[in-house]
Amino acid sequence: MERAVFLDRDGTINEEMGYVNHLDRFVLLPGAVAAIRSINASGLKAVVVTNQSGAARGYFPVAFIDRVHEKMLRLFSEEGAFLDGIYICSHGPPSADPEAGCDCRKPRPGLLLQAARDLNLDLSGSYVVGDRFQDVEMAREAGARAVLVLTGYGRGELQFVGPASPVKPDFVAADLPQAVEWILADLRIRGAER
Ligand SMILES: [Mg+2]
Ligand SMILES: [Zn+2]
């Protein structure tokens, strides 16, 4: 079985903009592509898992999410990075959407479970990187390790959400490059223990 690094999108790979409802609002964070290239080189799968409720809220059509991801993949490939998968929850939160209760909206683990089936992943050997405690909670639900990044909503999450959260990240990183550095070191430690 393979291991993966699951990457949240907004606030982790690209700047948190509220809703990315125009291609101009997709702006990569510094070092993000190099970090993904490091994941690619390590043999770990790189998989994006993202909540995009803006479609369900009527802020943009569902097809627009694909346009944003085409741009993301183009920017990645220009610098030699790639993804092994992109998993999207386009449903709204329970309060705003009749499709309430989908099992793929973070913090629920549906996207991770789907990716694990598709890509033959060992989730207990995998990692989630995100800027929200919902990313940490999703990781826990699936038995994966979690890194909280301080980009995007990360600082506020750590200060205001973290103290009351029943789940804690395994590591808090300044940004995605530092998160990947920690993950690769953690993998070496786990490899040595086996
Ligand atoms: Mg995020
Ligand atoms: Zn969903």
Short mmCIF file of C-alpha atoms and ligand atoms in Angstrom, two decimals:
data_model
loop_
_atom_site.label_atom_id
_atom_site.label_comp_id
_atom_site.label_asym_id
_atom_site.label_seq_id
_atom_site.Cartn_x
_atom_site.Cartn_y
_atom_site.Cartn_z
CA MET A 1 0.00 0.00 0.00
CA GLU A 2 0.98 3.57 -0.63
CA ARG A 3 1.16 6.53 1.69
CA ALA A 4 -0.07 10.02 0.92
CA VAL A 5 0.17 13.60 1.97
CA PHE A 6 -3.33 15.05 1.77
CA LEU A 7 -3.20 18.75 1.13
CA ASP A 8 -5.91 21.22 1.95
CA ARG A 9 -6.12 23.83 -0.82
CA ASP A 10 -7.17 27.33 0.29
CA GLY A 11 -4.87 28.74 2.97
CA THR A 12 -2.43 25.85 2.58
CA ILE A 13 -1.38 25.78 -1.11
CA ASN A 14 -2.87 29.12 -2.18
CA GLU A 15 -3.78 32.30 -0.37
CA GLU A 16 -6.99 32.23 1.62
CA MET A 17 -9.37 34.57 -0.23
CA GLY A 18 -12.72 33.69 1.30
CA TYR A 19 -14.03 32.13 -1.90
CA VAL A 20 -11.95 31.61 -5.02
CA ASN A 21 -14.70 32.79 -7.39
CA HIS A 22 -12.38 34.12 -10.09
CA LEU A 23 -9.15 32.67 -11.51
CA ASP A 24 -7.31 35.81 -10.37
CA ARG A 25 -8.11 34.87 -6.79
CA PHE A 26 -6.06 31.68 -7.01
CA VAL A 27 -2.62 32.83 -5.88
CA LEU A 28 0.01 30.32 -4.79
CA LEU A 29 1.68 30.71 -1.39
CA PRO A 30 5.49 31.05 -1.38
CA GLY A 31 7.29 27.71 -1.53
CA ALA A 32 4.12 25.70 -2.12
CA VAL A 33 5.14 24.22 -5.47
CA ALA A 34 8.63 23.31 -4.24
CA ALA A 35 7.03 21.58 -1.23
CA ILE A 36 4.80 19.52 -3.52
CA ARG A 37 7.82 18.67 -5.65
CA SER A 38 9.48 17.32 -2.47
CA ILE A 39 6.43 15.15 -1.83
CA ASN A 40 6.61 13.88 -5.43
CA ALA A 41 10.30 13.06 -5.04
CA SER A 42 9.73 11.20 -1.75
CA GLY A 43 7.45 8.61 -3.33
CA LEU A 44 4.49 9.74 -1.22
CA LYS A 45 1.30 10.47 -3.13
CA ALA A 46 0.25 14.14 -3.22
CA VAL A 47 -3.53 14.49 -3.02
CA VAL A 48 -5.59 17.67 -2.67
CA VAL A 49 -8.74 17.45 -0.53
CA THR A 50 -10.90 20.55 -0.54
CA ASN A 51 -14.29 21.82 0.62
CA GLN A 52 -15.75 24.09 -2.08
CA SER A 53 -19.20 25.00 -0.85
CA GLY A 54 -19.25 28.17 -2.99
CA ALA A 55 -20.95 26.19 -5.76
CA ALA A 56 -23.75 25.02 -3.47
CA ARG A 57 -24.09 28.60 -2.22
CA GLY A 58 -24.48 29.87 -5.79
CA TYR A 59 -21.25 31.89 -5.79
CA PHE A 60 -19.88 30.09 -8.85
CA PRO A 61 -20.85 27.11 -11.03
CA VAL A 62 -19.53 23.66 -10.10
CA ALA A 63 -17.60 23.59 -13.41
CA PHE A 64 -15.63 26.65 -12.31
CA ILE A 65 -13.89 24.54 -9.65
CA ASP A 66 -12.34 22.54 -12.51
CA ARG A 67 -11.10 25.75 -14.16
CA VAL A 68 -9.34 26.73 -10.95
CA HIS A 69 -7.78 23.29 -10.72
CA GLU A 70 -6.62 23.45 -14.34
CA LYS A 71 -4.82 26.67 -13.45
CA MET A 72 -3.37 25.10 -10.30
CA LEU A 73 -2.08 22.05 -12.20
CA ARG A 74 -0.61 24.26 -14.93
CA LEU A 75 1.28 26.33 -12.35
CA PHE A 76 2.51 23.12 -10.72
CA SER A 77 3.66 21.50 -13.96
CA GLU A 78 5.51 24.65 -15.00
CA GLU A 79 7.72 24.01 -11.97
CA GLY A 80 7.88 20.23 -12.21
CA ALA A 81 5.31 19.32 -9.55
CA PHE A 82 2.23 17.13 -9.92
CA LEU A 83 -0.73 15.77 -7.99
CA ASP A 84 -1.87 12.16 -7.75
CA GLY A 85 -5.46 13.21 -7.15
CA ILE A 86 -7.87 16.01 -6.36
CA TYR A 87 -10.92 15.27 -4.21
CA ILE A 88 -13.63 17.89 -3.84
CA CYS A 89 -16.68 18.29 -1.65
CA SER A 90 -18.85 20.80 -3.52
CA HIS A 91 -21.75 20.43 -1.08
CA GLY A 92 -22.84 23.11 1.35
CA PRO A 93 -22.70 22.92 5.12
CA PRO A 94 -25.66 21.17 6.79
CA SER A 95 -27.40 24.48 7.56
CA ALA A 96 -27.21 25.89 4.01
CA ASP A 97 -27.81 22.93 1.78
CA PRO A 98 -30.56 20.36 1.27
CA GLU A 99 -27.78 17.86 0.53
CA ALA A 100 -26.85 18.27 4.17
CA GLY A 101 -25.13 15.35 5.71
CA CYS A 102 -22.90 14.45 2.78
CA ASP A 103 -20.05 12.36 4.12
CA CYS A 104 -17.35 14.18 2.17
CA ARG A 105 -17.43 17.68 3.69
CA LYS A 106 -14.53 18.17 6.07
CA PRO A 107 -14.25 17.44 8.97
CA ARG A 108 -15.92 14.24 7.78
CA PRO A 109 -13.40 11.77 6.34
CA GLY A 110 -15.24 10.81 3.13
CA LEU A 111 -12.71 12.36 0.74
CA LEU A 112 -9.84 10.51 2.43
CA LEU A 113 -11.72 7.22 2.34
CA GLN A 114 -12.54 7.68 -1.34
CA ALA A 115 -8.91 8.49 -2.18
CA ALA A 116 -7.72 5.50 -0.16
CA ARG A 117 -9.95 3.20 -2.22
CA ASP A 118 -8.91 4.74 -5.54
CA LEU A 119 -5.18 4.91 -4.86
CA ASN A 120 -4.73 1.93 -2.50
CA LEU A 121 -3.54 4.10 0.39
CA ASP A 122 -2.63 3.21 3.93
CA LEU A 123 -4.32 6.05 5.80
CA SER A 124 -2.61 5.28 9.13
CA GLY A 125 0.69 5.87 7.37
CA SER A 126 -0.55 9.04 5.68
CA TYR A 127 -0.64 12.73 6.58
CA VAL A 128 -3.03 15.65 6.29
CA VAL A 129 -1.80 19.24 6.02
CA GLY A 130 -4.29 22.07 6.49
CA ASP A 131 -4.92 25.47 8.03
CA ARG A 132 -8.12 24.57 9.91
CA PHE A 133 -8.95 22.28 12.80
CA GLN A 134 -11.48 20.65 10.50
CA ASP A 135 -8.47 19.33 8.57
CA VAL A 136 -6.99 17.98 11.82
CA GLU A 137 -10.30 16.42 12.78
CA MET A 138 -10.65 14.75 9.37
CA ALA A 139 -7.16 13.29 9.75
CA ARG A 140 -8.06 11.86 13.16
CA GLU A 141 -11.31 10.37 11.85
CA ALA A 142 -9.30 8.48 9.25
CA GLY A 143 -6.39 7.55 11.52
CA ALA A 144 -3.89 9.77 9.69
CA ARG A 145 -1.38 12.19 11.18
CA ALA A 146 -2.11 15.91 11.01
CA VAL A 147 -0.06 19.05 10.50
CA LEU A 148 -1.64 22.46 11.05
CA VAL A 149 -0.08 25.27 9.01
CA LEU A 150 -0.13 28.88 10.21
CA THR A 151 -0.86 30.29 6.76
CA GLY A 152 -4.50 31.01 5.78
CA TYR A 153 -6.73 30.73 8.85
CA GLY A 154 -4.02 28.84 10.76
CA ARG A 155 -2.96 31.47 13.30
CA GLY A 156 -6.51 32.32 14.30
CA GLU A 157 -7.46 28.64 14.39
CA LEU A 158 -4.55 27.88 16.71
CA GLN A 159 -5.45 30.76 19.01
CA PHE A 160 -9.25 30.57 19.08
CA VAL A 161 -10.31 27.09 17.92
CA GLY A 162 -7.43 24.97 19.16
CA PRO A 163 -7.94 25.42 22.92
CA ALA A 164 -11.48 24.00 22.75
CA SER A 165 -10.75 21.37 20.10
CA PRO A 166 -10.79 17.72 21.19
CA VAL A 167 -8.16 16.97 18.54
CA LYS A 168 -4.62 18.30 18.40
CA PRO A 169 -2.27 18.39 15.42
CA ASP A 170 0.84 16.23 15.55
CA PHE A 171 2.83 19.26 14.47
CA VAL A 172 2.25 22.96 13.91
CA ALA A 173 4.23 24.31 10.93
CA ALA A 174 4.79 27.86 9.74
CA ASP A 175 3.79 26.89 6.22
CA LEU A 176 3.55 24.03 3.74
CA PRO A 177 7.32 23.78 3.11
CA GLN A 178 7.95 23.37 6.84
CA ALA A 179 5.07 20.89 7.12
CA VAL A 180 6.56 18.71 4.38
CA GLU A 181 9.99 18.90 5.99
CA TRP A 182 8.48 17.61 9.24
CA ILE A 183 6.54 14.85 7.44
CA LEU A 184 9.65 13.56 5.65
CA ALA A 185 11.58 13.53 8.95
CA ASP A 186 8.66 11.78 10.69
CA LEU A 187 8.59 9.15 7.93
CA ARG A 188 12.29 8.44 8.42
CA ILE A 189 11.69 7.96 12.17
CA ARG A 190 8.75 5.64 11.51
CA GLY A 191 10.81 3.72 8.94
CA ALA A 192 13.61 3.25 11.45
CA GLU A 193 11.16 1.98 14.08
CA ARG A 194 9.70 -0.68 11.82
MG MG B 1 -7.98 25.77 4.16
ZN ZN B 2 -19.73 16.62 0.33
#
